[in-house]
GROMACS .gro file of C-alpha atoms in nm:
model
  406
    1MET     CA    1   1.197   2.464   0.999
    2ARG     CA    2   0.981   2.411   1.301
    3THR     CA    3   1.056   2.622   1.604
    4ALA     CA    4   1.086   2.480   1.952
    5PRO     CA    5   0.755   2.635   2.072
    6ALA     CA    6   0.573   2.486   1.770
    7GLU     CA    7   0.716   2.142   1.835
    8LEU     CA    8   0.629   2.175   2.203
    9SER     CA    9   0.271   2.269   2.113
   10GLN     CA   10   0.238   1.972   1.881
   11ALA     CA   11   0.377   1.737   2.144
   12ARG     CA   12   0.135   1.877   2.403
   13SER     CA   13  -0.156   1.831   2.161
   14ALA     CA   14  -0.053   1.473   2.087
   15LEU     CA   15  -0.025   1.389   2.456
   16THR     CA   16  -0.363   1.548   2.521
   17SER     CA   17  -0.520   1.340   2.246
   18LEU     CA   18  -0.356   1.028   2.385
   19LEU     CA   19  -0.490   1.111   2.730
   20HIS     CA   20  -0.843   1.145   2.589
   21THR     CA   21  -0.808   0.810   2.415
   22LEU     CA   22  -0.688   0.639   2.733
   23ARG     CA   23  -0.980   0.784   2.926
   24GLU     CA   24  -1.223   0.654   2.665
   25ILE     CA   25  -1.063   0.309   2.688
   26ASP     CA   26  -1.093   0.322   3.066
   27LYS     CA   27  -1.464   0.401   3.033
   28LEU     CA   28  -1.515   0.108   2.797
   29LEU     CA   29  -1.339  -0.126   3.039
   30ALA     CA   30  -1.555   0.004   3.323
   31ASN     CA   31  -1.868  -0.062   3.118
   32LEU     CA   32  -1.751  -0.416   3.050
   33GLN     CA   33  -1.685  -0.471   3.418
   34ASN     CA   34  -2.028  -0.337   3.513
   35SER     CA   35  -2.198  -0.564   3.262
   36PHE     CA   36  -2.047  -0.866   3.440
   37THR     CA   37  -2.105  -0.751   3.798
   38THR     CA   38  -2.457  -0.607   3.772
   39HIS     CA   39  -2.768  -0.812   3.704
   40ASP     CA   40  -3.043  -0.609   3.541
   41ALA     CA   41  -3.357  -0.813   3.503
   42ASP     CA   42  -3.497  -0.564   3.251
   43ALA     CA   43  -3.187  -0.563   3.034
   44LYS     CA   44  -3.244  -0.700   2.686
   45LEU     CA   45  -2.991  -0.896   2.493
   46PRO     CA   46  -2.901  -0.749   2.155
   47GLU     CA   47  -3.080  -0.908   1.865
   48LEU     CA   48  -2.860  -1.127   1.651
   49PRO     CA   49  -2.864  -1.060   1.276
   50ASP     CA   50  -2.988  -1.316   1.029
   51LEU     CA   51  -2.687  -1.546   1.011
   52ALA     CA   52  -2.802  -1.695   0.681
   53GLN     CA   53  -2.673  -1.381   0.509
   54PHE     CA   54  -2.318  -1.463   0.620
   55VAL     CA   55  -2.316  -1.815   0.474
   56SER     CA   56  -2.228  -1.880   0.111
   57THR     CA   57  -2.495  -2.072  -0.073
   58TRP     CA   58  -2.439  -2.313  -0.361
   59ARG     CA   59  -2.674  -2.332  -0.657
   60TYR     CA   60  -2.643  -2.605  -0.917
   61ASP     CA   61  -2.743  -2.407  -1.223
   62PRO     CA   62  -2.653  -2.527  -1.576
   63HIS     CA   63  -2.613  -2.165  -1.680
   64GLN     CA   64  -2.312  -2.139  -1.450
   65VAL     CA   65  -2.139  -2.406  -1.658
   66LEU     CA   66  -2.246  -2.261  -1.992
   67ALA     CA   67  -2.118  -1.918  -1.889
   68HIS     CA   68  -1.763  -2.057  -1.874
   69LEU     CA   69  -1.765  -2.226  -2.215
   70ARG     CA   70  -1.544  -1.958  -2.365
   71LEU     CA   71  -1.172  -1.918  -2.407
   72GLY     CA   72  -1.160  -1.607  -2.192
   73SER     CA   73  -1.291  -1.790  -1.886
   74PRO     CA   74  -1.015  -1.883  -1.635
   75ILE     CA   75  -1.207  -2.199  -1.543
   76PHE     CA   76  -1.233  -2.311  -1.906
   77ARG     CA   77  -0.865  -2.239  -1.968
   78HIS     CA   78  -0.766  -2.443  -1.664
   79ALA     CA   79  -0.991  -2.731  -1.772
   80VAL     CA   80  -0.825  -2.739  -2.115
   81ARG     CA   81  -0.480  -2.708  -1.959
   82LEU     CA   82  -0.541  -2.991  -1.714
   83ALA     CA   83  -0.695  -3.217  -1.979
   84LEU     CA   84  -0.396  -3.171  -2.210
   85ALA     CA   85  -0.152  -3.233  -1.924
   86LEU     CA   86  -0.328  -3.554  -1.818
   87ALA     CA   87  -0.345  -3.680  -2.176
   88CYS     CA   88   0.026  -3.613  -2.223
   89GLY     CA   89   0.105  -3.778  -1.890
   90PHE     CA   90  -0.094  -4.087  -1.985
   91VAL     CA   91   0.088  -4.124  -2.319
   92VAL     CA   92   0.433  -4.064  -2.170
   93SER     CA   93   0.384  -4.300  -1.874
   94ARG     CA   94   0.257  -4.579  -2.098
   95ALA     CA   95   0.547  -4.529  -2.340
   96LEU     CA   96   0.821  -4.518  -2.074
   97PHE     CA   97   0.692  -4.769  -1.818
   98THR     CA   98   0.546  -5.061  -2.010
   99HIS     CA   99   0.574  -5.308  -1.721
  100GLN     CA  100   0.483  -5.071  -1.439
  101THR     CA  101   0.165  -5.117  -1.240
  102HIS     CA  102   0.164  -4.775  -1.074
  103ASP     CA  103   0.195  -4.543  -1.374
  104TYR     CA  104  -0.120  -4.369  -1.252
  105TRP     CA  105   0.105  -4.200  -0.995
  106VAL     CA  106   0.217  -3.972  -1.281
  107LEU     CA  107  -0.142  -3.867  -1.353
  108LEU     CA  108  -0.217  -3.826  -0.984
  109THR     CA  109   0.083  -3.597  -0.943
  110ILE     CA  110  -0.029  -3.382  -1.236
  111ALA     CA  111  -0.384  -3.357  -1.100
  112VAL     CA  112  -0.279  -3.244  -0.752
  113ILE     CA  113  -0.006  -3.001  -0.866
  114LEU     CA  114  -0.164  -2.821  -1.161
  115ARG     CA  115  -0.385  -2.542  -1.021
  116PRO     CA  116  -0.573  -2.256  -1.190
  117ASN     CA  117  -0.317  -2.003  -1.060
  118TYR     CA  118   0.051  -2.011  -1.146
  119GLY     CA  119   0.160  -1.918  -0.795
  120VAL     CA  120  -0.046  -2.194  -0.633
  121THR     CA  121   0.085  -2.443  -0.891
  122ARG     CA  122   0.442  -2.347  -0.810
  123GLN     CA  123   0.387  -2.386  -0.437
  124ARG     CA  124   0.210  -2.720  -0.486
  125LEU     CA  125   0.500  -2.842  -0.698
  126LYS     CA  126   0.752  -2.760  -0.426
  127ASP     CA  127   0.539  -2.920  -0.156
  128ARG     CA  128   0.471  -3.233  -0.361
  129LEU     CA  129   0.837  -3.292  -0.450
  130LEU     CA  130   0.971  -3.229  -0.100
  131GLY     CA  131   0.687  -3.416   0.070
  132THR     CA  132   0.726  -3.718  -0.157
  133LEU     CA  133   1.101  -3.726  -0.100
  134LEU     CA  134   1.058  -3.710   0.278
  135GLY     CA  135   0.782  -3.970   0.266
  136CYS     CA  136   0.996  -4.211   0.064
  137LEU     CA  137   1.290  -4.168   0.300
  138LEU     CA  138   1.064  -4.220   0.601
  139THR     CA  139   0.912  -4.531   0.446
  140ALA     CA  140   1.255  -4.671   0.363
  141GLY     CA  141   1.357  -4.619   0.724
  142LEU     CA  142   1.043  -4.788   0.855
  143LEU     CA  143   1.084  -5.085   0.623
  144SER     CA  144   1.445  -5.130   0.731
  145LEU     CA  145   1.317  -5.189   1.085
  146HIS     CA  146   1.116  -5.493   0.967
  147LEU     CA  147   0.803  -5.391   1.155
  148GLY     CA  148   0.526  -5.639   1.202
  149LEU     CA  149   0.186  -5.624   1.036
  150ALA     CA  150   0.022  -5.455   1.334
  151ALA     CA  151   0.283  -5.178   1.342
  152GLU     CA  152   0.251  -5.119   0.968
  153LEU     CA  153  -0.127  -5.096   0.992
  154ALA     CA  154  -0.095  -4.848   1.280
  155THR     CA  155   0.151  -4.642   1.074
  156MET     CA  156  -0.088  -4.642   0.779
  157PHE     CA  157  -0.372  -4.522   1.003
  158LEU     CA  158  -0.154  -4.240   1.138
  159ALA     CA  159  -0.043  -4.143   0.786
  160LEU     CA  160  -0.404  -4.129   0.670
  161ALA     CA  161  -0.496  -3.900   0.960
  162VAL     CA  162  -0.202  -3.667   0.892
  163ALA     CA  163  -0.278  -3.654   0.520
  164ARG     CA  164  -0.636  -3.547   0.582
  165ALA     CA  165  -0.551  -3.303   0.861
  166PHE     CA  166  -0.304  -3.091   0.660
  167VAL     CA  167  -0.459  -3.106   0.312
  168THR     CA  168  -0.579  -2.743   0.325
  169THR     CA  169  -0.318  -2.592   0.558
  170ASN     CA  170   0.020  -2.746   0.471
  171TYR     CA  171   0.019  -2.969   0.166
  172ARG     CA  172   0.381  -3.068   0.222
  173PHE     CA  173   0.282  -3.283   0.520
  174THR     CA  174  -0.008  -3.424   0.321
  175ALA     CA  175   0.225  -3.529   0.038
  176MET     CA  176   0.466  -3.687   0.285
  177ALA     CA  177   0.194  -3.881   0.467
  178ALA     CA  178   0.030  -3.986   0.139
  179SER     CA  179   0.360  -4.128   0.016
  180VAL     CA  180   0.402  -4.329   0.335
  181LEU     CA  181   0.046  -4.458   0.310
  182ALA     CA  182   0.071  -4.549  -0.060
  183LEU     CA  183   0.407  -4.724  -0.026
  184LEU     CA  184   0.310  -4.926   0.280
  185LEU     CA  185  -0.018  -5.027   0.121
  186ALA     CA  186   0.153  -5.128  -0.204
  187ARG     CA  187   0.418  -5.316  -0.008
  188LEU     CA  188   0.151  -5.522   0.170
  189LEU     CA  189  -0.006  -5.610  -0.164
  190GLU     CA  190   0.305  -5.657  -0.381
  191GLY     CA  191   0.608  -5.700  -0.159
  192ASP     CA  192   0.914  -5.531  -0.324
  193PRO     CA  193   0.967  -5.212  -0.122
  194ARG     CA  194   1.287  -5.087  -0.291
  195PHE     CA  195   1.134  -5.091  -0.638
  196LEU     CA  196   0.821  -4.915  -0.510
  197VAL     CA  197   1.020  -4.632  -0.347
  198ASP     CA  198   1.222  -4.574  -0.665
  199GLN     CA  199   0.907  -4.588  -0.876
  200ARG     CA  200   0.729  -4.337  -0.654
  201LEU     CA  201   1.016  -4.088  -0.682
  202ILE     CA  202   1.043  -4.124  -1.060
  203ASP     CA  203   0.668  -4.095  -1.119
  204THR     CA  204   0.643  -3.789  -0.896
  205ALA     CA  205   0.935  -3.617  -1.068
  206LEU     CA  206   0.790  -3.690  -1.412
  207GLY     CA  207   0.442  -3.572  -1.315
  208ALA     CA  208   0.584  -3.255  -1.158
  209ALA     CA  209   0.784  -3.178  -1.474
  210LEU     CA  210   0.476  -3.219  -1.693
  211ALA     CA  211   0.263  -3.007  -1.459
  212TRP     CA  212   0.529  -2.736  -1.460
  213GLY     CA  213   0.547  -2.734  -1.838
  214PHE     CA  214   0.171  -2.723  -1.891
  215SER     CA  215   0.131  -2.439  -1.639
  216TYR     CA  216   0.240  -2.212  -1.927
  217VAL     CA  217  -0.038  -2.338  -2.158
  218LEU     CA  218  -0.324  -2.085  -2.174
  219PRO     CA  219  -0.200  -1.917  -1.855
  220ARG     CA  220  -0.407  -1.678  -1.648
  221TRP     CA  221  -0.177  -1.427  -1.476
  222GLU     CA  222  -0.284  -1.258  -1.156
  223TYR     CA  223  -0.253  -0.901  -1.286
  224GLN     CA  224  -0.537  -0.976  -1.529
  225ASP     CA  225  -0.771  -1.017  -1.230
  226VAL     CA  226  -0.666  -0.695  -1.055
  227PRO     CA  227  -0.927  -0.462  -1.219
  228ARG     CA  228  -1.216  -0.684  -1.112
  229GLN     CA  229  -1.087  -0.729  -0.757
  230LEU     CA  230  -1.009  -0.358  -0.726
  231SER     CA  231  -1.361  -0.262  -0.834
  232ALA     CA  232  -1.508  -0.506  -0.582
  233LEU     CA  233  -1.288  -0.365  -0.305
  234ILE     CA  234  -1.381  -0.004  -0.376
  235ARG     CA  235  -1.751  -0.090  -0.381
  236ALA     CA  236  -1.723  -0.281  -0.054
  237GLN     CA  237  -1.532   0.005   0.110
  238HIS     CA  238  -1.795   0.253  -0.009
  239ASP     CA  239  -2.078   0.043   0.136
  240TYR     CA  240  -1.893  -0.010   0.464
  241ALA     CA  241  -1.818   0.361   0.501
  242ARG     CA  242  -2.181   0.446   0.423
  243ALA     CA  243  -2.301   0.200   0.689
  244VAL     CA  244  -2.066   0.342   0.954
  245LEU     CA  245  -2.106   0.713   0.872
  246ALA     CA  246  -2.481   0.710   0.805
  247THR     CA  247  -2.695   0.980   0.965
  248GLU     CA  248  -2.859   0.715   1.182
  249LEU     CA  249  -2.670   0.405   1.286
  250GLN     CA  250  -2.785   0.107   1.085
  251ASP     CA  251  -2.899  -0.212   1.249
  252GLU     CA  252  -2.632  -0.455   1.362
  253GLY     CA  253  -2.702  -0.703   1.083
  254ALA     CA  254  -2.652  -0.451   0.800
  255PHE     CA  255  -2.335  -0.318   0.963
  256ARG     CA  256  -2.182  -0.662   1.012
  257LEU     CA  257  -2.271  -0.769   0.659
  258ALA     CA  258  -2.106  -0.459   0.511
  259ARG     CA  259  -1.800  -0.518   0.727
  260LYS     CA  260  -1.779  -0.884   0.621
  261ARG     CA  261  -1.800  -0.796   0.252
  262GLN     CA  262  -1.532  -0.533   0.293
  263PHE     CA  263  -1.289  -0.775   0.457
  264ASP     CA  264  -1.374  -1.047   0.205
  265ALA     CA  265  -1.285  -0.811  -0.081
  266LEU     CA  266  -0.968  -0.704   0.098
  267ALA     CA  267  -0.865  -1.066   0.154
  268ALA     CA  268  -0.928  -1.142  -0.215
  269ILE     CA  269  -0.703  -0.865  -0.344
  270THR     CA  270  -0.440  -0.954  -0.083
  271GLY     CA  271  -0.444  -1.309  -0.221
  272VAL     CA  272  -0.395  -1.175  -0.573
  273TYR     CA  273  -0.093  -0.977  -0.454
  274SER     CA  274   0.065  -1.270  -0.269
  275ARG     CA  275   0.015  -1.508  -0.564
  276MET     CA  276   0.159  -1.252  -0.803
  277LEU     CA  277   0.483  -1.260  -0.604
  278GLU     CA  278   0.518  -1.628  -0.703
  279GLU     CA  279   0.487  -1.556  -1.074
  280PRO     CA  280   0.774  -1.483  -1.315
  281PRO     CA  281   0.903  -1.125  -1.279
  282SER     CA  282   0.795  -1.046  -1.635
  283ARG     CA  283   0.432  -1.116  -1.541
  284ARG     CA  284   0.414  -0.896  -1.232
  285ARG     CA  285   0.232  -0.565  -1.246
  286ALA     CA  286   0.167  -0.283  -0.999
  287LEU     CA  287   0.327  -0.459  -0.703
  288ASN     CA  288   0.416  -0.140  -0.516
  289GLU     CA  289   0.077   0.015  -0.586
  290LEU     CA  290  -0.110  -0.294  -0.465
  291ALA     CA  291   0.099  -0.307  -0.148
  292GLN     CA  292   0.012   0.056  -0.075
  293LEU     CA  293  -0.354  -0.007  -0.155
  294ILE     CA  294  -0.371  -0.300   0.086
  295THR     CA  295  -0.199  -0.102   0.361
  296HIS     CA  296  -0.429   0.200   0.331
  297SER     CA  297  -0.735  -0.026   0.302
  298TYR     CA  298  -0.657  -0.193   0.634
  299LEU     CA  299  -0.603   0.147   0.794
  300LEU     CA  300  -0.934   0.270   0.654
  301ALA     CA  301  -1.111  -0.038   0.790
  302ALA     CA  302  -0.955   0.018   1.133
  303HIS     CA  303  -1.063   0.383   1.144
  304LEU     CA  304  -1.416   0.294   1.033
  305ALA     CA  305  -1.440   0.025   1.301
  306SER     CA  306  -1.342   0.273   1.572
  307MET     CA  307  -1.588   0.532   1.440
  308ARG     CA  308  -1.884   0.324   1.554
  309VAL     CA  309  -1.751   0.325   1.910
  310GLN     CA  310  -1.671   0.697   1.898
  311ARG     CA  311  -2.024   0.777   1.785
  312ALA     CA  312  -2.177   0.567   2.061
  313LEU     CA  313  -1.967   0.747   2.322
  314ARG     CA  314  -2.058   1.094   2.189
  315ALA     CA  315  -2.429   1.003   2.182
  316LYS     CA  316  -2.433   1.013   2.563
  317ARG     CA  317  -2.335   1.380   2.586
  318LEU     CA  318  -2.408   1.533   2.244
  319SER     CA  319  -2.729   1.569   2.050
  320PRO     CA  320  -2.777   1.374   1.726
  321GLN     CA  321  -2.773   1.705   1.537
  322SER     CA  322  -2.431   1.794   1.679
  323ILE     CA  323  -2.285   1.454   1.590
  324GLU     CA  324  -2.432   1.477   1.240
  325ALA     CA  325  -2.277   1.822   1.194
  326MET     CA  326  -1.936   1.678   1.281
  327ILE     CA  327  -1.965   1.370   1.058
  328ALA     CA  328  -2.159   1.496   0.754
  329PRO     CA  329  -1.873   1.678   0.573
  330THR     CA  330  -1.639   1.381   0.609
  331ARG     CA  331  -1.910   1.133   0.512
  332ASP     CA  332  -1.994   1.319   0.191
  333TRP     CA  333  -1.629   1.362   0.096
  334VAL     CA  334  -1.528   1.001   0.172
  335LEU     CA  335  -1.826   0.851  -0.010
  336ARG     CA  336  -1.758   1.074  -0.310
  337ARG     CA  337  -1.396   0.961  -0.323
  338LEU     CA  338  -1.479   0.592  -0.282
  339GLY     CA  339  -1.786   0.610  -0.505
  340ARG     CA  340  -1.585   0.647  -0.826
  341GLN     CA  341  -1.516   0.311  -0.985
  342PRO     CA  342  -1.158   0.235  -1.086
  343PRO     CA  343  -1.083   0.172  -1.454
  344THR     CA  344  -1.113  -0.176  -1.599
  345ALA     CA  345  -0.983  -0.131  -1.952
  346ARG     CA  346  -0.700   0.043  -2.134
  347GLY     CA  347  -0.773   0.402  -2.209
  348SER     CA  348  -1.048   0.448  -1.954
  349THR     CA  349  -1.022   0.734  -1.712
  350MET     CA  350  -1.159   0.814  -1.371
  351ALA     CA  351  -1.388   1.107  -1.314
  352VAL     CA  352  -1.226   1.410  -1.159
  353ASP     CA  353  -1.349   1.497  -0.813
  354PRO     CA  354  -1.453   1.863  -0.816
  355ALA     CA  355  -1.377   1.902  -0.446
  356PRO     CA  356  -1.009   1.956  -0.361
  357PRO     CA  357  -0.858   1.688  -0.140
  358PRO     CA  358  -0.786   1.793   0.217
  359ALA     CA  359  -0.432   1.848   0.327
  360GLU     CA  360  -0.254   1.551   0.477
  361PRO     CA  361  -0.336   1.551   0.847
  362ASP     CA  362  -0.071   1.643   1.093
  363THR     CA  363  -0.137   1.387   1.363
  364ALA     CA  364   0.058   1.578   1.624
  365GLY     CA  365  -0.146   1.895   1.566
  366SER     CA  366  -0.486   1.734   1.518
  367PRO     CA  367  -0.772   1.835   1.745
  368PRO     CA  368  -0.761   1.654   2.075
  369ASP     CA  369  -1.114   1.523   2.032
  370PRO     CA  370  -1.077   1.157   1.925
  371LEU     CA  371  -1.379   1.174   1.695
  372LEU     CA  372  -1.248   1.473   1.499
  373ARG     CA  373  -0.905   1.318   1.486
  374ARG     CA  374  -1.051   0.994   1.351
  375LEU     CA  375  -1.250   1.182   1.088
  376ALA     CA  376  -0.933   1.353   0.968
  377LEU     CA  377  -0.758   1.017   0.939
  378LEU     CA  378  -1.056   0.877   0.749
  379ARG     CA  379  -1.031   1.157   0.492
  380HIS     CA  380  -0.660   1.095   0.458
  381GLU     CA  381  -0.693   0.720   0.396
  382ALA     CA  382  -0.983   0.767   0.152
  383ALA     CA  383  -0.775   1.017  -0.045
  384GLN     CA  384  -0.481   0.776  -0.056
  385ILE     CA  385  -0.697   0.487  -0.179
  386ALA     CA  386  -0.867   0.699  -0.446
  387ALA     CA  387  -0.531   0.825  -0.573
  388ILE     CA  388  -0.391   0.474  -0.619
  389GLY     CA  389  -0.649   0.379  -0.887
  390PRO     CA  390  -0.492   0.569  -1.180
  391ARG     CA  391  -0.145   0.447  -1.085
  392VAL     CA  392  -0.266   0.087  -1.084
  393GLU     CA  393  -0.415   0.141  -1.431
  394ARG     CA  394  -0.087   0.270  -1.569
  395GLU     CA  395   0.120  -0.007  -1.415
  396LEU     CA  396  -0.113  -0.285  -1.533
  397HIS     CA  397  -0.043  -0.187  -1.893
  398THR     CA  398   0.328  -0.128  -1.844
  399PRO     CA  399   0.554  -0.433  -1.900
  400ALA     CA  400   0.740  -0.527  -1.584
  401ARG     CA  401   1.107  -0.441  -1.577
  402ALA     CA  402   1.352  -0.726  -1.549
  403GLY     CA  403   1.431  -0.803  -1.188
  404ALA     CA  404   1.156  -0.577  -1.058
  405THR     CA  405   1.046  -0.658  -0.705
  406ALA     CA  406   0.790  -0.531  -0.463
   0.00000   0.00000   0.00000
């Protein structure tokens, strides 16, 4: 049990560290203010990095297509799944609706709902059904008002704008606006609004049912992609830590590129985790471990981002050799922990780090110097991330328990 003097000492140390941090923030704000108020003719603007490195490039290479002509490819499996669903939808719609002129609505519904990922398919299905229902109700209300041709054309223009505006952000509004647009356009060409509204609802429900059923054909579950995304994240974190903790600060372009790749990899594995939550409980793996990994990865990124500022502040009053002596042990230990690649197959193991992990930092008793405190937190987060790898491996090959949640 901690004694009162020990607790008082820890509280005093924490307050001292907080005071140092506030003073550093005050200095940064003063520097920002000076940069706006003073006009130095000799001051040089920082050189911008080559922005072409931050833009994704597209290459139309036939080998990219040939590489996916295998059953194990998620793209090939989705292509087969979608082709079978569309073929089934075509046969069913022609068999059930022999006198219908809009049976292609069934195929359109299948095409927009069925996605490569189960979670995205499920969300699209909900949005399509609810959006179509709301769009049909809205169209029925508009038609009951007996609007003139000019008003209907204006409504169609507005619906087209809404459908395009929300197609990548909120598909529910896109589905609603598309239903209004399609029904009003068909009404102008054919004339029987009640039959068109009923037909739209039936076709959408049938297409959604077929898309839901075929989502289980050659499925690709999110946990199968975790090893690849985890390896990419660890590599990106290693490169980002090396760029920040290097003996000499790298140029701005290399630093920003490493930071971008780290956050891209973190966003990718976060997407895997969120989509896995939409899958059946029996297909979920390592939810708790992934949540912890994402949390510690964001904390590691935050500490690394602040390290660059801390180093710049120390450079004004400490020699490069002194700063290197402070950072070198942490740099070597963190890079060694993040340099080991996580397993990607059953039975593989991770190399054992010969160096013992440091004790979990006591934030209240940490040294008051913000740089040393940040280095201790960096070691802690790197140790947490490295320890999650074996647990993820075990959970990926352990069937999920019924009713298991994150």
